[in-house]
Tab-separated table of N, CA and C and ligand atoms in Angstrom:
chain	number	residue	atom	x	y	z
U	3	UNK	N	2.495	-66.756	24.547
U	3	UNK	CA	2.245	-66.287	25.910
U	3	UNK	C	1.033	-67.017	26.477
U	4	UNK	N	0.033	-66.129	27.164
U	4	UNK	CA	-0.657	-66.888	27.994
U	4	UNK	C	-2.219	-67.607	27.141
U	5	UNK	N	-2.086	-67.097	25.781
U	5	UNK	CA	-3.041	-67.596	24.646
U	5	UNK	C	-3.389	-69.163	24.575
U	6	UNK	N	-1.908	-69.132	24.373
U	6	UNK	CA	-1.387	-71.346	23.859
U	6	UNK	C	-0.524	-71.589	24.786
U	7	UNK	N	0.034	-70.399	25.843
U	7	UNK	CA	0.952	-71.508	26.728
U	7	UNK	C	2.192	-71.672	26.370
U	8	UNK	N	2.486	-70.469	25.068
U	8	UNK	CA	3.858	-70.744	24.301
U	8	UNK	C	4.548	-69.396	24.928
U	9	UNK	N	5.676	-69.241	24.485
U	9	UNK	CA	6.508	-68.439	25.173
U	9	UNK	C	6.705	-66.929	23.734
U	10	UNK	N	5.764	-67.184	23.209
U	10	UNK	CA	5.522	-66.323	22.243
U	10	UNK	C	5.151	-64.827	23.261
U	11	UNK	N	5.605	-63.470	22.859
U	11	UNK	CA	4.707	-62.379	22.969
U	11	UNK	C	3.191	-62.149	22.581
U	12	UNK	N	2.868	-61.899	23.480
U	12	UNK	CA	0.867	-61.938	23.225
U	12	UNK	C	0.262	-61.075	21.667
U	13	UNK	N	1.543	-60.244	21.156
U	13	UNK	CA	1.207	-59.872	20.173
U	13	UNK	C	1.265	-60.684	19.107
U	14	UNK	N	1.754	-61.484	19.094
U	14	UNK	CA	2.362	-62.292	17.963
U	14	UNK	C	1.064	-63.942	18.192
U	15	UNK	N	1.102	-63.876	19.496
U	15	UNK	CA	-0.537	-65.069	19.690
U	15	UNK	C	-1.569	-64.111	19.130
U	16	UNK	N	-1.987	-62.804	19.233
U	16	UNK	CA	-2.945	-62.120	18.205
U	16	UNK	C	-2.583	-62.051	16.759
U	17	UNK	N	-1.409	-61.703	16.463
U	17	UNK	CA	-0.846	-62.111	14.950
U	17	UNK	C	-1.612	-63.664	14.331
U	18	UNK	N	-1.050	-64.673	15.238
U	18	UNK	CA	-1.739	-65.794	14.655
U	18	UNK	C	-3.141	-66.408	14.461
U	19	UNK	N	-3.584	-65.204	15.505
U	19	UNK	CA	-5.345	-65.552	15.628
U	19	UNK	C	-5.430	-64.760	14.298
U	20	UNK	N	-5.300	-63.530	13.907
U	20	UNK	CA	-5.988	-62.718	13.129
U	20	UNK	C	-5.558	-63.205	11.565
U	21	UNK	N	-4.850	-64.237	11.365
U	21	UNK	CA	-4.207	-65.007	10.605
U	21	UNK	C	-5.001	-66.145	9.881
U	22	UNK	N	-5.208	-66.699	11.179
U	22	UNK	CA	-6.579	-67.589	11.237
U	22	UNK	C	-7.770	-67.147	10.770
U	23	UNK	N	-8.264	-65.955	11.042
U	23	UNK	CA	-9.207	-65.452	10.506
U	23	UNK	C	-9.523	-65.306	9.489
U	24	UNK	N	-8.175	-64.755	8.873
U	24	UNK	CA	-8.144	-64.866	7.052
U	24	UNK	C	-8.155	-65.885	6.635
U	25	UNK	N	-8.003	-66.628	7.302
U	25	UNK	CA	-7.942	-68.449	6.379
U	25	UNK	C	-8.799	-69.086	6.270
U	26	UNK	N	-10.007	-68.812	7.229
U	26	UNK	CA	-11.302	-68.262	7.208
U	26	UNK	C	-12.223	-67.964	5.985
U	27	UNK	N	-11.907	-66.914	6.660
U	27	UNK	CA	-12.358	-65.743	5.519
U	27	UNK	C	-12.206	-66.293	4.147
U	28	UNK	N	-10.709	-66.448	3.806
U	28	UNK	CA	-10.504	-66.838	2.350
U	28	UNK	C	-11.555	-68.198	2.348
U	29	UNK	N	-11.392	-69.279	2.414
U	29	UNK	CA	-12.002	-70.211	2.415
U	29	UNK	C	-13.687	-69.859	2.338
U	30	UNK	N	-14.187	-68.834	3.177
U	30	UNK	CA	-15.592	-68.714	3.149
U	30	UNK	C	-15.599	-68.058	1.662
U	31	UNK	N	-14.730	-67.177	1.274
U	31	UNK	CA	-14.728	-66.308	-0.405
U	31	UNK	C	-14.819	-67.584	-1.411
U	32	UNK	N	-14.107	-68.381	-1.132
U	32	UNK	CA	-13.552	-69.135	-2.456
U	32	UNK	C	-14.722	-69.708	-2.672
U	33	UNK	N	-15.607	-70.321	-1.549
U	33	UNK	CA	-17.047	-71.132	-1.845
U	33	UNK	C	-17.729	-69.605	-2.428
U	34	UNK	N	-17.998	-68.825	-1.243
U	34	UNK	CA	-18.999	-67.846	-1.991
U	34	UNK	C	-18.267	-67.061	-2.815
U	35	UNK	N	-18.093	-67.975	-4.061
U	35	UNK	CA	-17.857	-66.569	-5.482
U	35	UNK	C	-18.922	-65.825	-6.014
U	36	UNK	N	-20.286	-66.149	-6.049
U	36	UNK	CA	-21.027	-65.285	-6.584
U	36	UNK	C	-22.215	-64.776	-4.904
U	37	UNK	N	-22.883	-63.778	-5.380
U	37	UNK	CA	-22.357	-62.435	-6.318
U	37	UNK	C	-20.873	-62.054	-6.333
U	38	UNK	N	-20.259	-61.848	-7.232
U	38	UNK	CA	-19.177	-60.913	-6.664
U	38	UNK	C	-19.178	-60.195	-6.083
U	39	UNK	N	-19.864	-59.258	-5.651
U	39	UNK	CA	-20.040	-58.071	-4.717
U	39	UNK	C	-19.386	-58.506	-3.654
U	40	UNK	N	-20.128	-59.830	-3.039
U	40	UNK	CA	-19.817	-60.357	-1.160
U	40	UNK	C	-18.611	-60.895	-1.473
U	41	UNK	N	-18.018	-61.657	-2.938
U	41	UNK	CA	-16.839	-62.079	-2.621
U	41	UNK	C	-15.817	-61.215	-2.767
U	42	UNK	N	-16.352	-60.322	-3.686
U	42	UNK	CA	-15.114	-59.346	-3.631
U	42	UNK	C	-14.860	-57.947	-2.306
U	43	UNK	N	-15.866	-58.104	-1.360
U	43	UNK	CA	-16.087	-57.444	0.045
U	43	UNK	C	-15.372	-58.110	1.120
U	44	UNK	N	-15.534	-59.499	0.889
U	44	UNK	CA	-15.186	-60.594	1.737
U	44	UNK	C	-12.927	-60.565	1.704
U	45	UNK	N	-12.706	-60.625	0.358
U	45	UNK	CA	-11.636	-60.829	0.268
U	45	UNK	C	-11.107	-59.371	0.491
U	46	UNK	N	-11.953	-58.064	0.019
U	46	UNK	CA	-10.697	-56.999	0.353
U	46	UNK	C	-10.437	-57.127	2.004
U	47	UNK	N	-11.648	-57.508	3.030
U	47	UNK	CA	-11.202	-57.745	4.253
U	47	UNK	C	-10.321	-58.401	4.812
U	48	UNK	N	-9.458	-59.691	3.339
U	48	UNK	CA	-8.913	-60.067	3.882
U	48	UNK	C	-7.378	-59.315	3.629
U	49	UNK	N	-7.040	-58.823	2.602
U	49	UNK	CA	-6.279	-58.020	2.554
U	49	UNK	C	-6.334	-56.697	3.527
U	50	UNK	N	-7.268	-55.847	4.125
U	50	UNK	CA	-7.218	-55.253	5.184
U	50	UNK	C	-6.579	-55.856	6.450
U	51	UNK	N	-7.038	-56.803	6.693
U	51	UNK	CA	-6.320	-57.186	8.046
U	51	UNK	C	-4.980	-58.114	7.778
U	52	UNK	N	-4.928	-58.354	6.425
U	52	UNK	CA	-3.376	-58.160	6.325
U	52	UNK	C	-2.223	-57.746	5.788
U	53	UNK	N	-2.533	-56.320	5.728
U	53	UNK	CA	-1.765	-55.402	5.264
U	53	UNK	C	-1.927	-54.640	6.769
U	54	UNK	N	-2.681	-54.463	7.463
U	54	UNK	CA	-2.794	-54.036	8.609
U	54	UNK	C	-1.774	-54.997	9.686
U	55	UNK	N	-2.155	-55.816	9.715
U	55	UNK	CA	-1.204	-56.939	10.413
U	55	UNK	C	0.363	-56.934	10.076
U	56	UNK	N	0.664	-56.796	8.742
U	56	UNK	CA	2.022	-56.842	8.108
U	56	UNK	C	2.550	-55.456	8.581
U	57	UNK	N	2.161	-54.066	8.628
U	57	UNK	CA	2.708	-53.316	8.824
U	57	UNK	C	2.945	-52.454	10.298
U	58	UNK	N	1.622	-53.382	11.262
U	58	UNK	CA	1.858	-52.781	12.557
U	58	UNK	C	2.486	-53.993	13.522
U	59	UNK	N	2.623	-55.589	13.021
U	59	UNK	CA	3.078	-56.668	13.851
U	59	UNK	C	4.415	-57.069	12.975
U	60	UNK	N	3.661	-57.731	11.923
U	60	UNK	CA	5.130	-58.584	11.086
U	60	UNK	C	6.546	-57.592	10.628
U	61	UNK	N	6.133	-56.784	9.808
U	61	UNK	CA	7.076	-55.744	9.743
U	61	UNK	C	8.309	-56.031	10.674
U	62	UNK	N	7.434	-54.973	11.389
U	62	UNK	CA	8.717	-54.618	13.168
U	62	UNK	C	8.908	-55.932	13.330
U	63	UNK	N	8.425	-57.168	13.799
U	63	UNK	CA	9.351	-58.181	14.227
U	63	UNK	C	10.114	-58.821	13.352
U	64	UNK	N	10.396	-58.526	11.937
U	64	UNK	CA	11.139	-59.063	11.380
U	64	UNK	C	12.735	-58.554	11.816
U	65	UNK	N	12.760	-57.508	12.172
U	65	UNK	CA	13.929	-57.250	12.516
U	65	UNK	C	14.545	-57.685	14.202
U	66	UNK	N	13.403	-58.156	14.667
U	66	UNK	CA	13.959	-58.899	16.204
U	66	UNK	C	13.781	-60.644	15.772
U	67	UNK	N	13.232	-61.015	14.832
U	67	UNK	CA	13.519	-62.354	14.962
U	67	UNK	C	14.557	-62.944	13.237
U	68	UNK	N	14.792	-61.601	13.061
U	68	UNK	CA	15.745	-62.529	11.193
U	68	UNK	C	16.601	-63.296	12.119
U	69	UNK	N	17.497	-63.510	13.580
U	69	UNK	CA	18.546	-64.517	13.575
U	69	UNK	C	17.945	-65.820	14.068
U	70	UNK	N	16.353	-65.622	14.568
U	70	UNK	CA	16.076	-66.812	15.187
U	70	UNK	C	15.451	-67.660	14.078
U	71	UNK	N	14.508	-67.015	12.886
U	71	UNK	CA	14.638	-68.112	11.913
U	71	UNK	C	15.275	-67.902	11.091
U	72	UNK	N	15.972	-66.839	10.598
U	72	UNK	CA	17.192	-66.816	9.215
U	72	UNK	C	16.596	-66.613	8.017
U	73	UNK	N	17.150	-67.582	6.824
U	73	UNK	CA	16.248	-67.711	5.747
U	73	UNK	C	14.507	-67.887	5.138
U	74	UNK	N	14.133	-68.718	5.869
U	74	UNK	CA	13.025	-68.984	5.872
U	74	UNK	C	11.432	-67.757	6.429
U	75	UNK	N	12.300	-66.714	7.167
U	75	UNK	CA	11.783	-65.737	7.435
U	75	UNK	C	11.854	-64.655	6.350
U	76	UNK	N	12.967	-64.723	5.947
U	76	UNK	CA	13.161	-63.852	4.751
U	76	UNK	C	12.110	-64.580	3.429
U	77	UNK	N	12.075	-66.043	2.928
U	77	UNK	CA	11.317	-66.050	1.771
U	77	UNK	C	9.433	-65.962	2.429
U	78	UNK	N	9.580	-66.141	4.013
U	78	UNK	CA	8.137	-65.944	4.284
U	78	UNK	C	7.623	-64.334	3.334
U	79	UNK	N	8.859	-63.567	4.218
U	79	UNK	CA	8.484	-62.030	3.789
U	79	UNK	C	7.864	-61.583	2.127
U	80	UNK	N	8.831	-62.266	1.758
U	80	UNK	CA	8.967	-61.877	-0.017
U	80	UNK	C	7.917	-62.792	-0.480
U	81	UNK	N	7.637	-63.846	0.188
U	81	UNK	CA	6.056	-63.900	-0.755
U	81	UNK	C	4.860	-63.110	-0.181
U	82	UNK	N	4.892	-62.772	0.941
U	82	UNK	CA	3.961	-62.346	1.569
U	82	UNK	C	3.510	-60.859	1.184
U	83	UNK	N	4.712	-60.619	0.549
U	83	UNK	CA	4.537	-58.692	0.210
U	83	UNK	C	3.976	-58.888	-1.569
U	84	UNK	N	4.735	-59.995	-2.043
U	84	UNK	CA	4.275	-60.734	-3.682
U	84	UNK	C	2.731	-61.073	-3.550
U	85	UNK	N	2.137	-61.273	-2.474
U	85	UNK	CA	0.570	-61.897	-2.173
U	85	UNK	C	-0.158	-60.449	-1.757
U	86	UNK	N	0.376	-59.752	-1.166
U	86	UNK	CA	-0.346	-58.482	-0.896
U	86	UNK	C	-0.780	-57.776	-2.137
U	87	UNK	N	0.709	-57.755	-3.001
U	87	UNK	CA	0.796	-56.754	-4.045
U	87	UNK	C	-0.485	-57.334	-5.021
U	88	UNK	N	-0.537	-58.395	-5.320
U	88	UNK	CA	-1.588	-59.302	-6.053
U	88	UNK	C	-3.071	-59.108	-5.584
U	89	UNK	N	-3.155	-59.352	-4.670
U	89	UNK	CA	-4.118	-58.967	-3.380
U	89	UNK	C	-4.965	-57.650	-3.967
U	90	UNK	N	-3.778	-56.433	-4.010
U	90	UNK	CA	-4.096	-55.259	-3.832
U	90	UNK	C	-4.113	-54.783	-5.535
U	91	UNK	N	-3.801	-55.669	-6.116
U	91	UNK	CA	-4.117	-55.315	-7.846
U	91	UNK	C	-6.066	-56.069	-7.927
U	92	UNK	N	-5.943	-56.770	-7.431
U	92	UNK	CA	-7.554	-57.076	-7.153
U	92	UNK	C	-8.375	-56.294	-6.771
U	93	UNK	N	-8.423	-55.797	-5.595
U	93	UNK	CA	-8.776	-54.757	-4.861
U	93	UNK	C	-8.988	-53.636	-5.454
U	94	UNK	N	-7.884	-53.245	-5.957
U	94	UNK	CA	-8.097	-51.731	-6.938
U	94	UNK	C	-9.101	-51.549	-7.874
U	95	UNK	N	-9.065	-52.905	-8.540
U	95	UNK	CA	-9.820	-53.379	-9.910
U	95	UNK	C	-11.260	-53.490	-9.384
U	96	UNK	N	-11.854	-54.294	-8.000
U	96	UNK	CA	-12.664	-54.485	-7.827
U	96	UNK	C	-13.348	-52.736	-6.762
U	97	UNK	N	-12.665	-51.882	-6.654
U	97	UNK	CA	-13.273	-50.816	-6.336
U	97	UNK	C	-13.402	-49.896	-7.016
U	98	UNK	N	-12.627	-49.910	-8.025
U	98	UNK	CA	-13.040	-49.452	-9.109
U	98	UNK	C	-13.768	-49.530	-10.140
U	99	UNK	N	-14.363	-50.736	-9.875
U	99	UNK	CA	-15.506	-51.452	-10.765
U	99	UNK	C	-17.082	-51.013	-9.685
U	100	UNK	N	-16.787	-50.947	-8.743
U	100	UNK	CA	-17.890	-50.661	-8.428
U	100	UNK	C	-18.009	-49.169	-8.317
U	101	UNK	N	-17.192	-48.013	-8.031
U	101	UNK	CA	-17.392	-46.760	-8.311
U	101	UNK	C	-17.477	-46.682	-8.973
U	102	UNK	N	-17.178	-46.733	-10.443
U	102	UNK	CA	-17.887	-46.921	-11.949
U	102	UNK	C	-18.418	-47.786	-12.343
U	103	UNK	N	-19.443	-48.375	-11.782
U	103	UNK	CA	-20.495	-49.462	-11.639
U	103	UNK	C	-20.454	-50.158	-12.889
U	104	UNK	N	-19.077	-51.033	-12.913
U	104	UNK	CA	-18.437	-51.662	-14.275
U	104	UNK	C	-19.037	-52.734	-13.965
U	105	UNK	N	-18.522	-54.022	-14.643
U	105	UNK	CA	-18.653	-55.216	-14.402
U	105	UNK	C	-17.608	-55.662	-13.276
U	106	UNK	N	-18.118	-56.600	-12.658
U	106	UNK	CA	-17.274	-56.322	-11.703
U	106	UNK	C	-16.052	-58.106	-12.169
U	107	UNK	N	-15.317	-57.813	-12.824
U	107	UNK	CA	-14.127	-58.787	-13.355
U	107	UNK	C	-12.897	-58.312	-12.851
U	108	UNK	N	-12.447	-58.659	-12.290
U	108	UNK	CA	-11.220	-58.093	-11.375
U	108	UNK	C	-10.290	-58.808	-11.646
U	109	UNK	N	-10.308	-60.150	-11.941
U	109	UNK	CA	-8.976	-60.918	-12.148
U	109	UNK	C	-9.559	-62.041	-13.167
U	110	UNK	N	-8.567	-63.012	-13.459
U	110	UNK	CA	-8.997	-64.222	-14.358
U	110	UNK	C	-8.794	-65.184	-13.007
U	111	UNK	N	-9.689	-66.291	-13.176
U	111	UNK	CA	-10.068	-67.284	-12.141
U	111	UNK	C	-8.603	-68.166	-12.592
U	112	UNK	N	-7.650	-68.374	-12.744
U	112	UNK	CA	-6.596	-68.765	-12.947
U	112	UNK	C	-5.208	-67.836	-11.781
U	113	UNK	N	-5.450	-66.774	-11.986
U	113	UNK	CA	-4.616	-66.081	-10.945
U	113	UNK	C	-5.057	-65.759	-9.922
U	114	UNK	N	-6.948	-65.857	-9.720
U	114	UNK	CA	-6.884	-65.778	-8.301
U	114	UNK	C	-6.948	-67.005	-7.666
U	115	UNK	N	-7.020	-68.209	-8.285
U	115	UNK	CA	-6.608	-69.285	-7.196
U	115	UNK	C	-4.960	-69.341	-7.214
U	116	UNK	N	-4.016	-68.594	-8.273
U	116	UNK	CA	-2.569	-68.357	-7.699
U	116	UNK	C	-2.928	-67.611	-6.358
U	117	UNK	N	-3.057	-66.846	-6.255
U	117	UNK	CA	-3.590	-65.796	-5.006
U	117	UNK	C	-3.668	-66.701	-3.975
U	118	UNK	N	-5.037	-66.959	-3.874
U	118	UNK	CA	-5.351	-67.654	-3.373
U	118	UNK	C	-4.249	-69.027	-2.573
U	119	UNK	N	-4.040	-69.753	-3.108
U	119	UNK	CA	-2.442	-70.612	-2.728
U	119	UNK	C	-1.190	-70.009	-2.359
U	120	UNK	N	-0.983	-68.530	-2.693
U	120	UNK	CA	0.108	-67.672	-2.298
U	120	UNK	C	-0.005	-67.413	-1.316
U	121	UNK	N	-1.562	-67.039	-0.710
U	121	UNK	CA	-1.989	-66.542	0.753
U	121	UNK	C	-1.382	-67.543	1.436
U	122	UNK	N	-2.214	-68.356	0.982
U	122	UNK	CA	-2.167	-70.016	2.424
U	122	UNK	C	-0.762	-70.194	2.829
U	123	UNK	N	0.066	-70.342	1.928
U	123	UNK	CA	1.835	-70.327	1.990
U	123	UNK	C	1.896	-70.099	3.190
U	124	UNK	N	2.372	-68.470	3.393
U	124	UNK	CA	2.629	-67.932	3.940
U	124	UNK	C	2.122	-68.155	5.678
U	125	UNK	N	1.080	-68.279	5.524
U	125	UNK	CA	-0.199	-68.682	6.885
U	125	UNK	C	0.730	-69.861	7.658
U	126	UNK	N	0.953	-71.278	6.065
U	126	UNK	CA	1.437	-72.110	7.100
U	126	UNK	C	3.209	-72.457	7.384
U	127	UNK	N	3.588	-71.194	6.503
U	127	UNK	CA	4.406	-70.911	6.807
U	127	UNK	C	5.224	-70.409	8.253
U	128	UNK	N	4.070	-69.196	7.970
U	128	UNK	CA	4.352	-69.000	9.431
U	128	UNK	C	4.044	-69.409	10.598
U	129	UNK	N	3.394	-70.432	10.636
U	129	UNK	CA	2.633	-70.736	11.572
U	129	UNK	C	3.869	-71.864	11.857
U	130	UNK	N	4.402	-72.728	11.234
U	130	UNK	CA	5.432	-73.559	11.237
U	130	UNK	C	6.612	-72.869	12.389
U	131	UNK	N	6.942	-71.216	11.432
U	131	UNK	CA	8.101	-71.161	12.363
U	131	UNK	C	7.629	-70.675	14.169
U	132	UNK	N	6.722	-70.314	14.101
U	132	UNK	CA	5.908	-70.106	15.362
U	132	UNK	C	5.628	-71.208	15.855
U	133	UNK	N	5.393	-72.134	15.636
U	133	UNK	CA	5.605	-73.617	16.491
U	133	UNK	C	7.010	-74.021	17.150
U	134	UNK	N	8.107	-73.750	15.834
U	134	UNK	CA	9.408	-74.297	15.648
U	134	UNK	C	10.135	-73.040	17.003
U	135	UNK	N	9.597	-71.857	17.015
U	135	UNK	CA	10.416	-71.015	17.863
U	135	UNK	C	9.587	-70.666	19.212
U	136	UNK	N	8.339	-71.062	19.378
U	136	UNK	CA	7.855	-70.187	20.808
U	136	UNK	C	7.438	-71.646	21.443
U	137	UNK	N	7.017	-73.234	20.761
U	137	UNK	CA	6.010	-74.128	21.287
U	137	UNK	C	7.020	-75.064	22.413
O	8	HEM	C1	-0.034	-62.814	2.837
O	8	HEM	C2	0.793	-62.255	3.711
O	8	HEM	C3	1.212	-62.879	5.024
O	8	HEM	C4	0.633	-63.867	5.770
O	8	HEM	C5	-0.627	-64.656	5.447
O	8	HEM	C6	1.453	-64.053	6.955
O	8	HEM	C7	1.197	-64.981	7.965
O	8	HEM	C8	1.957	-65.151	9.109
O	8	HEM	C9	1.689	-66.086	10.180
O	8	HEM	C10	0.501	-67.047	10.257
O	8	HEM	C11	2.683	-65.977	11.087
O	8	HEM	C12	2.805	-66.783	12.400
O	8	HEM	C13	2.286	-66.017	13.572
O	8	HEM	C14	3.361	-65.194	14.235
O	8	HEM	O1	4.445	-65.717	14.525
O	8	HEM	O2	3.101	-63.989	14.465
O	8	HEM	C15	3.595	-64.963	10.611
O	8	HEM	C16	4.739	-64.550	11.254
O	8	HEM	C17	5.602	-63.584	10.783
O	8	HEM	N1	5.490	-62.848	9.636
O	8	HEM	FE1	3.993	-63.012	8.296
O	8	HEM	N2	2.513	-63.176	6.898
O	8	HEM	C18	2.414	-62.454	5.739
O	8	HEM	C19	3.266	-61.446	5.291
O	8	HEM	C20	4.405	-61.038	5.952
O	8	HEM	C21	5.267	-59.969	5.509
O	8	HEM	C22	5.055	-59.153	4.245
O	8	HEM	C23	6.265	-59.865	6.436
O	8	HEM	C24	7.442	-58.926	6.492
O	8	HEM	C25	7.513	-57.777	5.878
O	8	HEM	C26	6.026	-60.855	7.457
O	8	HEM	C27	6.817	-61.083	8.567
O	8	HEM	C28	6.559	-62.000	9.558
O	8	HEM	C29	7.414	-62.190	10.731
O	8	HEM	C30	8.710	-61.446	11.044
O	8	HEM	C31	6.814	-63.191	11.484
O	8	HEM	C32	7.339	-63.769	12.803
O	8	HEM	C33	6.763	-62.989	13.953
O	8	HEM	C34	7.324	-63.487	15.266
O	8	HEM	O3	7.485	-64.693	15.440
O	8	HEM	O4	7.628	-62.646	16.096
O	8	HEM	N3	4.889	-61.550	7.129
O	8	HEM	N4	3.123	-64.478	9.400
């Protein structure tokens, strides 16, 4: 819409900003790993705004746009809920480490740069078919 000039709904030009943000975000986590504290603060935000995003934007439009991209919307989905779920096994671990003021080890540095690369996918994933359908 009137964001980029694309014929996108203005919700979906905020979808991609707040998208951006996480890519961001992640990128600012991955440099700042220590303390853990800020990186592990940094990244549940990024899972907040997208699990927030997935369930009040992406969600619902999956069912008004599955015929305009088809397949490719569908494996966006299924990694994207596979990256949350991962996401949110972190998250658990890392709030629970700090309410029981554990160590704070939440994952092995091997699966969170899987994570990490699972996120991005998806980002330029979608960002692809949002070029390919509104530009
Ligand atoms: C790590 C998780 C995810 C990331 C980083 C992500 C990222 C993005 C980005 C950057 C776009 C392009 C902007 C837009 O068109 O709105 C997009 C579009 C979309 N995403 Fe996701 N997404 C994720 C998870 C999901 C999930 C779990 C679903 C479905 C349950 C989903 C469904 C969609 C749909 C339907 C669109 C197209 C919206 C439209 O064009 O109207 N996404 N996503």
């Amino acid at each position: 819409m009137v964001l980029f000039g694309s014929s996108a709904p203005i919700l979906v030009d905020i979808n991609l900003i707040l998208q951006y943000i996480t890519l961001v975000l992640l990128v600012i986590g991955y440099v700042k790993r220590k303390p853990f504290k800020t990186h592990g603060n940094i990244m549940l935000s990024v899972l907040l705004i997208t699990v927030a995003t997935t369930i009040l934007l992406m969600a619902p439009r999956l069912l008004i746009t599955f015929d305009a991209y088809g397949i490719p919307i569908v494996a966006h989905a299924i990694l994207g809920t596979v990256t949350i779920l991962l996401g949110a096994l972190f998250a658990t671990r890392f709030i629970l480490a700090i309410k029981n003021e554990t160590p704070l080890q939440c994952g092995t540095k091997n699966w969170m740069r899987l994570a990490l690369i699972m996120w991005i996918i998806p980002i330029f994933l979608g960002s692809m078919m949002y070029f390919a359908l509104y530009m």
